Short mmCIF file of C-alpha atoms and ligand atoms in Angstrom, two decimals:
data_model
loop_
_atom_site.label_atom_id
_atom_site.label_comp_id
_atom_site.label_asym_id
_atom_site.label_seq_id
_atom_site.Cartn_x
_atom_site.Cartn_y
_atom_site.Cartn_z
CA UNK A 5 -46.87 -16.15 2.22
CA UNK A 6 -44.48 -13.39 2.92
CA UNK A 7 -40.76 -13.13 2.79
CA UNK A 8 -39.19 -12.26 6.22
CA UNK A 9 -35.65 -11.16 5.80
CA UNK A 10 -35.25 -11.47 9.67
CA UNK A 11 -35.49 -15.21 9.57
CA UNK A 12 -31.83 -15.48 8.64
CA UNK A 13 -30.58 -12.83 11.10
CA UNK A 14 -30.50 -15.10 14.04
CA UNK A 15 -27.06 -15.54 15.60
CA UNK A 16 -25.58 -18.67 13.98
CA UNK A 17 -27.65 -18.45 10.79
CA UNK A 18 -26.48 -14.92 9.88
CA UNK A 19 -22.97 -16.06 9.95
CA UNK A 20 -23.84 -19.03 7.61
CA UNK A 21 -25.27 -16.79 5.09
CA UNK A 22 -22.66 -14.09 5.34
CA UNK A 23 -21.50 -13.17 1.85
CA UNK A 24 -18.17 -11.64 2.80
CA UNK A 25 -15.64 -13.10 5.23
CA UNK A 26 -12.52 -11.25 6.36
CA UNK A 27 -9.39 -13.27 6.58
CA UNK A 28 -6.00 -12.40 7.89
CA UNK A 29 -4.59 -14.08 4.64
CA UNK A 30 -6.14 -11.12 2.61
CA UNK A 31 -4.21 -8.61 4.57
CA UNK A 32 -0.84 -6.97 3.97
CA UNK A 33 1.01 -5.31 6.73
CA UNK A 34 2.91 -2.17 5.90
CA UNK A 35 6.18 -1.46 7.87
CA UNK A 36 8.35 1.63 7.88
CA UNK A 37 11.98 1.10 8.51
CA UNK A 38 14.20 3.99 9.49
CA UNK A 39 17.81 4.00 8.87
CA UNK A 40 18.61 6.33 11.64
CA UNK A 41 16.68 4.65 14.35
CA UNK A 42 18.11 1.99 16.64
CA UNK A 43 14.73 1.18 18.39
CA UNK A 44 11.06 1.34 17.36
CA UNK A 45 9.82 4.96 17.38
CA UNK A 46 6.08 5.49 17.63
CA UNK A 47 4.49 7.50 14.76
CA UNK A 48 2.50 10.25 16.40
CA UNK A 49 -0.06 10.69 13.33
CA UNK A 50 -0.76 7.01 13.41
CA UNK A 51 -1.90 5.46 16.71
CA UNK A 52 -0.26 2.11 17.52
CA UNK A 53 2.21 2.13 14.62
CA UNK A 54 5.99 2.45 14.80
CA UNK A 55 8.93 3.08 12.66
CA UNK A 56 11.13 -0.01 12.91
CA UNK A 57 14.97 0.02 12.94
CA UNK A 58 17.30 -2.28 11.09
CA UNK A 59 18.06 -3.82 14.46
CA UNK A 60 14.44 -4.60 15.12
CA UNK A 61 13.07 -5.39 11.78
CA UNK A 62 13.75 -9.13 11.88
CA UNK A 63 12.03 -9.50 15.37
CA UNK A 64 9.11 -7.57 14.06
CA UNK A 65 8.86 -9.68 11.00
CA UNK A 66 8.82 -12.83 13.22
CA UNK A 67 6.01 -11.66 15.25
CA UNK A 68 3.93 -10.59 12.18
CA UNK A 69 4.48 -14.04 10.74
CA UNK A 70 3.49 -15.64 13.91
CA UNK A 71 0.30 -13.80 13.89
CA UNK A 72 -0.66 -15.58 10.66
CA UNK A 73 0.02 -12.58 8.37
CA UNK A 74 1.59 -13.65 5.03
CA UNK A 75 2.76 -10.46 3.41
CA UNK A 76 4.37 -7.17 4.34
CA UNK A 77 4.89 -3.91 2.46
CA UNK A 78 8.17 -2.19 3.23
CA UNK A 79 8.76 1.53 3.15
CA UNK A 80 12.29 2.77 3.77
CA UNK A 81 13.40 6.03 5.35
CA UNK A 82 16.94 6.68 4.41
CA UNK A 83 19.66 8.43 6.47
CA UNK A 84 20.38 10.75 3.62
CA UNK A 85 18.20 12.24 0.82
CA UNK A 86 19.36 14.04 -2.31
CA UNK A 87 17.84 15.63 -5.49
CA UNK A 88 17.73 12.23 -7.41
CA UNK A 89 16.82 10.07 -4.48
CA UNK A 90 19.97 7.95 -5.16
CA UNK A 91 19.69 6.09 -1.86
CA UNK A 92 16.71 4.20 -3.24
CA UNK A 93 18.76 1.94 -5.45
CA UNK A 94 21.80 1.59 -3.06
CA UNK A 95 22.35 -2.23 -2.78
CA UNK A 96 23.13 -1.47 0.91
CA UNK A 97 20.20 0.88 1.31
CA UNK A 98 17.57 0.77 4.13
CA UNK A 99 14.99 -1.14 2.20
CA UNK A 100 17.54 -3.59 0.64
CA UNK A 101 19.02 -4.50 3.96
CA UNK A 102 15.57 -4.74 5.51
CA UNK A 103 14.38 -7.20 2.86
CA UNK A 104 17.50 -9.33 3.54
CA UNK A 105 16.82 -9.33 7.38
CA UNK A 106 13.25 -10.23 6.90
CA UNK A 107 14.13 -13.09 4.44
CA UNK A 108 16.68 -14.46 6.78
CA UNK A 109 14.23 -15.13 9.63
CA UNK A 110 10.82 -15.57 7.88
CA UNK A 111 8.86 -16.79 4.86
CA UNK A 112 6.89 -13.76 4.63
CA UNK A 113 6.11 -12.47 1.07
CA UNK A 114 8.10 -9.24 1.00
CA UNK A 115 6.69 -6.52 -1.10
CA UNK A 116 8.67 -3.27 -1.48
CA UNK A 117 7.16 0.16 -2.10
CA UNK A 118 9.03 1.45 -5.16
CA UNK A 119 9.11 5.25 -5.30
CA UNK A 120 11.52 8.05 -4.96
CA UNK A 121 9.56 10.35 -2.72
CA UNK A 122 11.09 8.95 0.58
CA UNK A 123 14.67 9.40 -0.84
CA UNK A 124 14.36 12.76 -2.67
CA UNK A 125 15.24 15.99 -0.86
CA UNK A 126 12.24 17.81 -2.54
CA UNK A 127 9.87 14.89 -1.63
CA UNK A 128 8.44 14.36 -5.28
CA UNK A 129 8.06 10.94 -6.74
CA UNK A 130 10.34 11.53 -9.60
CA UNK A 131 13.19 13.73 -10.79
CA UNK A 132 12.46 17.36 -10.68
CA UNK A 133 13.32 20.37 -13.05
CA UNK A 134 12.30 23.56 -11.73
CA UNK A 135 8.64 23.07 -10.63
CA UNK A 136 8.12 20.12 -12.83
CA UNK A 137 8.24 16.41 -12.05
CA UNK A 138 9.79 14.63 -15.04
CA UNK A 139 8.28 11.53 -16.22
CA UNK A 140 10.61 9.79 -18.79
CA UNK A 141 13.85 10.77 -17.04
CA UNK A 142 12.54 9.12 -13.88
CA UNK A 143 11.80 5.73 -15.57
CA UNK A 144 15.34 4.36 -15.83
CA UNK A 145 15.87 5.11 -12.08
CA UNK A 146 12.73 3.16 -11.25
CA UNK A 147 14.20 0.24 -13.21
CA UNK A 148 17.32 0.46 -11.13
CA UNK A 149 15.45 0.57 -7.83
CA UNK A 150 13.39 -2.41 -8.83
CA UNK A 151 16.51 -4.44 -9.80
CA UNK A 152 18.23 -3.48 -6.41
CA UNK A 153 15.16 -4.41 -4.47
CA UNK A 154 14.61 -7.73 -6.30
CA UNK A 155 18.27 -8.75 -5.86
CA UNK A 156 17.84 -8.06 -2.16
CA UNK A 157 15.16 -10.66 -2.11
CA UNK A 158 11.84 -8.81 -2.65
CA UNK A 159 9.07 -11.14 -4.03
CA UNK A 160 7.03 -8.25 -5.34
CA UNK A 161 7.81 -4.71 -6.22
CA UNK A 162 5.13 -2.11 -5.87
CA UNK A 163 5.73 1.07 -7.89
CA UNK A 164 3.61 3.93 -6.23
CA UNK A 165 4.77 7.03 -8.17
CA UNK A 166 2.13 7.16 -10.87
CA UNK A 167 4.83 7.90 -13.59
CA UNK A 168 3.45 6.89 -17.08
CA UNK A 169 5.11 3.69 -18.30
CA UNK A 170 6.80 2.73 -15.06
CA UNK A 171 5.43 -0.65 -15.15
CA UNK A 172 6.96 -1.20 -18.55
CA UNK A 173 10.31 0.34 -17.45
CA UNK A 174 10.33 -1.83 -14.35
CA UNK A 175 9.41 -5.13 -16.08
CA UNK A 176 12.02 -4.49 -18.81
CA UNK A 177 14.82 -3.81 -16.23
CA UNK A 178 13.92 -6.73 -14.20
CA UNK A 179 13.82 -9.19 -17.15
CA UNK A 180 17.10 -7.86 -18.57
CA UNK A 181 18.74 -8.74 -15.17
CA UNK A 182 17.25 -12.32 -15.09
CA UNK A 183 14.82 -11.39 -12.45
CA UNK A 184 11.69 -12.62 -14.32
CA UNK A 185 10.24 -14.16 -11.20
CA UNK A 186 9.84 -10.90 -9.38
CA UNK A 187 6.29 -9.74 -9.63
CA UNK A 188 4.91 -6.28 -9.90
CA UNK A 189 1.94 -4.93 -7.95
CA UNK A 190 1.14 -1.66 -9.42
CA UNK A 191 -0.47 1.22 -7.71
CA UNK A 192 -2.39 1.54 -10.87
CA UNK A 193 -5.37 3.80 -9.81
CA UNK A 194 -3.72 6.10 -7.13
CA UNK A 195 -5.72 9.28 -6.34
CA UNK A 196 -4.23 12.50 -5.28
CA UNK A 197 -5.69 12.17 -1.84
CA UNK A 198 -5.74 14.18 1.43
CA UNK A 199 -6.10 10.83 3.17
CA UNK A 200 -2.32 10.35 2.79
CA UNK A 201 -1.72 13.12 5.41
CA UNK A 202 -0.66 10.86 8.43
CA UNK A 203 1.77 8.83 6.03
CA UNK A 204 3.67 11.81 4.96
CA UNK A 205 4.68 12.35 8.67
CA UNK A 206 5.34 8.60 9.15
CA UNK A 207 7.62 8.38 6.02
CA UNK A 208 8.83 11.97 6.14
CA UNK A 209 7.84 12.27 2.55
CA UNK A 210 6.11 15.66 2.54
CA UNK A 211 6.86 17.53 -0.62
CA UNK A 212 8.76 20.85 -0.69
CA UNK A 213 6.64 22.47 -3.15
CA UNK A 214 3.48 22.08 -5.05
CA UNK A 215 1.35 18.85 -4.66
CA UNK A 216 0.94 15.48 -6.45
CA UNK A 217 -1.88 16.43 -8.82
CA UNK A 218 0.33 16.46 -11.80
CA UNK A 219 0.80 12.71 -11.52
CA UNK A 220 -1.70 11.16 -9.19
CA UNK A 221 -5.40 10.88 -10.30
CA UNK A 222 -8.20 13.38 -9.83
CA UNK A 223 -10.76 12.12 -7.25
CA UNK A 224 -13.51 13.10 -9.73
CA UNK A 225 -12.51 10.48 -12.30
CA UNK A 226 -13.73 6.94 -12.59
CA UNK A 227 -13.40 5.94 -16.32
CA UNK A 228 -9.90 7.31 -16.12
CA UNK A 229 -9.01 4.79 -13.44
CA UNK A 230 -9.95 1.93 -15.84
CA UNK A 231 -7.53 3.27 -18.52
CA UNK A 232 -4.75 3.59 -15.82
CA UNK A 233 -5.31 0.00 -14.85
CA UNK A 234 -5.54 -1.36 -18.41
CA UNK A 235 -2.30 0.37 -19.43
CA UNK A 236 -0.52 -1.21 -16.34
CA UNK A 237 -1.88 -4.62 -17.24
CA UNK A 238 -0.65 -4.26 -20.68
CA UNK A 239 2.72 -3.25 -19.48
CA UNK A 240 3.07 -6.31 -17.41
CA UNK A 241 1.56 -5.59 -13.93
CA UNK A 242 0.79 -8.92 -12.17
CA UNK A 243 -1.47 -7.42 -9.70
CA UNK A 244 -3.21 -3.88 -9.56
CA UNK A 245 -4.14 -1.59 -6.72
CA UNK A 246 -6.72 1.08 -6.05
CA UNK A 247 -5.74 3.63 -3.31
CA UNK A 248 -7.22 5.02 -1.05
CA UNK A 249 -9.79 2.23 -0.46
CA UNK A 250 -13.00 3.21 1.36
CA UNK A 251 -13.62 6.60 -0.49
CA UNK A 252 -12.95 4.72 -3.80
CA UNK A 253 -14.93 1.41 -3.37
CA UNK A 254 -16.76 2.06 -6.58
CA UNK A 255 -13.43 2.06 -8.38
CA UNK A 256 -12.36 -1.23 -6.61
CA UNK A 257 -15.61 -2.77 -7.92
CA UNK A 258 -15.26 -1.58 -11.41
CA UNK A 259 -11.57 -2.63 -11.62
CA UNK A 260 -12.42 -6.09 -10.21
CA UNK A 261 -15.37 -6.57 -12.55
CA UNK A 262 -13.64 -5.25 -15.67
CA UNK A 263 -10.27 -7.03 -15.56
CA UNK A 264 -10.56 -9.89 -13.08
CA UNK A 265 -7.04 -9.31 -12.10
CA UNK A 266 -5.73 -9.90 -8.47
CA UNK A 267 -6.85 -6.62 -7.03
CA UNK A 268 -5.48 -4.97 -3.94
CA UNK A 269 -7.02 -1.95 -2.16
CA UNK A 270 -4.92 0.27 0.18
CA UNK A 271 -6.62 1.49 3.39
CA UNK A 272 -4.37 4.41 3.73
CA UNK A 273 -3.05 6.30 6.67
CA UNK A 274 -5.83 8.69 6.88
CA UNK A 275 -8.56 6.01 6.85
CA UNK A 276 -6.69 4.24 9.56
CA UNK A 277 -5.87 7.31 11.76
CA UNK A 278 -9.42 8.72 11.61
CA UNK A 279 -10.95 5.55 13.02
CA UNK A 280 -8.31 4.99 15.68
CA UNK A 281 -8.03 8.58 16.78
CA UNK A 282 -11.82 8.74 17.28
CA UNK A 283 -11.75 5.45 19.06
CA UNK A 284 -9.06 6.94 21.44
CA UNK A 285 -11.36 9.70 22.34
CA UNK A 286 -14.32 7.31 22.83
CA UNK A 287 -16.28 8.57 20.01
CA UNK A 288 -16.41 5.34 18.01
CA UNK A 289 -15.90 1.72 18.62
CA UNK A 290 -12.53 1.24 17.01
CA UNK A 291 -12.43 -2.56 16.39
CA UNK A 292 -15.96 -2.47 15.24
CA UNK A 293 -15.49 0.52 12.82
CA UNK A 294 -12.33 -1.23 11.56
CA UNK A 295 -13.96 -4.53 10.90
CA UNK A 296 -16.86 -2.68 9.11
CA UNK A 297 -14.34 -0.76 6.99
CA UNK A 298 -12.38 -3.80 6.04
CA UNK A 299 -15.41 -5.79 5.29
CA UNK A 300 -16.79 -2.98 2.96
CA UNK A 301 -13.43 -3.09 1.15
CA UNK A 302 -13.46 -6.77 0.73
CA UNK A 303 -17.23 -6.73 -0.34
CA UNK A 304 -16.38 -4.17 -3.04
CA UNK A 305 -14.19 -6.69 -4.66
CA UNK A 306 -10.67 -6.44 -3.11
CA UNK A 307 -8.74 -9.68 -3.18
CA UNK A 308 -6.09 -8.11 -0.84
CA UNK A 309 -6.22 -5.30 1.64
CA UNK A 310 -3.18 -3.38 2.77
CA UNK A 311 -3.89 -2.24 6.04
CA UNK A 312 -1.95 -0.86 9.09
CA UNK A 313 -4.58 -2.69 11.28
CA UNK A 314 -3.50 -6.23 9.97
CA UNK A 315 -1.44 -7.01 13.12
CA UNK A 316 -4.24 -5.84 15.52
CA UNK A 317 -6.87 -7.68 13.42
CA UNK A 318 -4.83 -10.88 13.63
CA UNK A 319 -4.26 -10.37 17.44
CA UNK A 320 -7.92 -10.00 18.06
CA UNK A 321 -8.92 -12.86 15.98
CA UNK A 322 -6.29 -15.22 17.04
C1 PBG B 634 4.41 7.44 -1.90
C2 PBG B 634 3.29 6.86 -1.15
C3 PBG B 634 2.29 7.52 -0.48
C4 PBG B 634 1.55 6.40 0.14
C5 PBG B 634 2.17 5.21 -0.22
N1 PBG B 634 3.33 5.58 -1.04
C6 PBG B 634 2.03 8.82 -0.20
C7 PBG B 634 1.79 9.75 -1.30
O1 PBG B 634 1.66 9.31 -2.50
O2 PBG B 634 1.81 10.93 -1.11
C8 PBG B 634 0.41 6.68 1.12
C9 PBG B 634 0.22 5.61 2.03
C10 PBG B 634 -0.78 6.04 3.08
O3 PBG B 634 -1.33 7.20 3.26
O4 PBG B 634 -0.96 5.09 3.90
N2 PBG B 634 4.45 7.30 -3.25
ZN1 ZN B 635 6.21 8.49 -4.07
#
């Protein structure tokens, strides 16, 4: 008797024995909202993606919800930037008003990116002194931003700046204001990655000097990702994230196995644009390569995938 693996690879059978199933319910759609725009503006570095405006965000949210997507991740592009990124905590700021507009027309779970880099003139994720990105001085500001986003109606805040103790600062600030119900999705293991390139154009968050290696993780490290995640869980993170996704599938698997927490993986702008731009040139089958990438991320252990492809995936699988 010999085992023949091909017996289970016939059309209907192979679907029956599939170990990993992609579902639109696992996907979170990122949205950029630009305070200066009055109509959707295509993002050159990200095929098929646009920056929304305050006047179009509600309609966009409606069509995302109609496609069966349950959650969005919001990034705001403010009209004005300054040294301290003060527009980030403005109760009438771009992200706060966008949350209100989305909540008015939909039941989407609204997750807000919580960082200063889109709001600071220097583009770093924290306050800056000389060439240094300050940690502890940044924490109270992150708390204020969290409170303003939660008050606007955000269900989940997602700190992405990799400041030490940011989760504790945010949890304490939220609780102090009676916002105990607002959840935290921490960008716990966020690597200093070149795959963020297209995003920095999309969000206009390129930095004026240096790089982010002083606060984001070294791609060489794996054990360190577990410390990062453990600390964020101890500080009160409800969900944790690994970012980017596909170059770090080993980390996704270790984090999921070790902590058993709701685990998100972020298929970042570079991962997205590499596939879609190659597809535009006819060098790769775009939908096929995307499905394979998303399947691999889920197979590695991600419960949730943040992907710019969510809308397109939903449209294709409707
Ligand atoms: C900023 C932030 C970045 C991304 C999400 N939040 C860029 C960075 O850290 O430089 C990247 C997302 C993407 O590339 O899709 N804190
Ligand atoms: Zn940032």
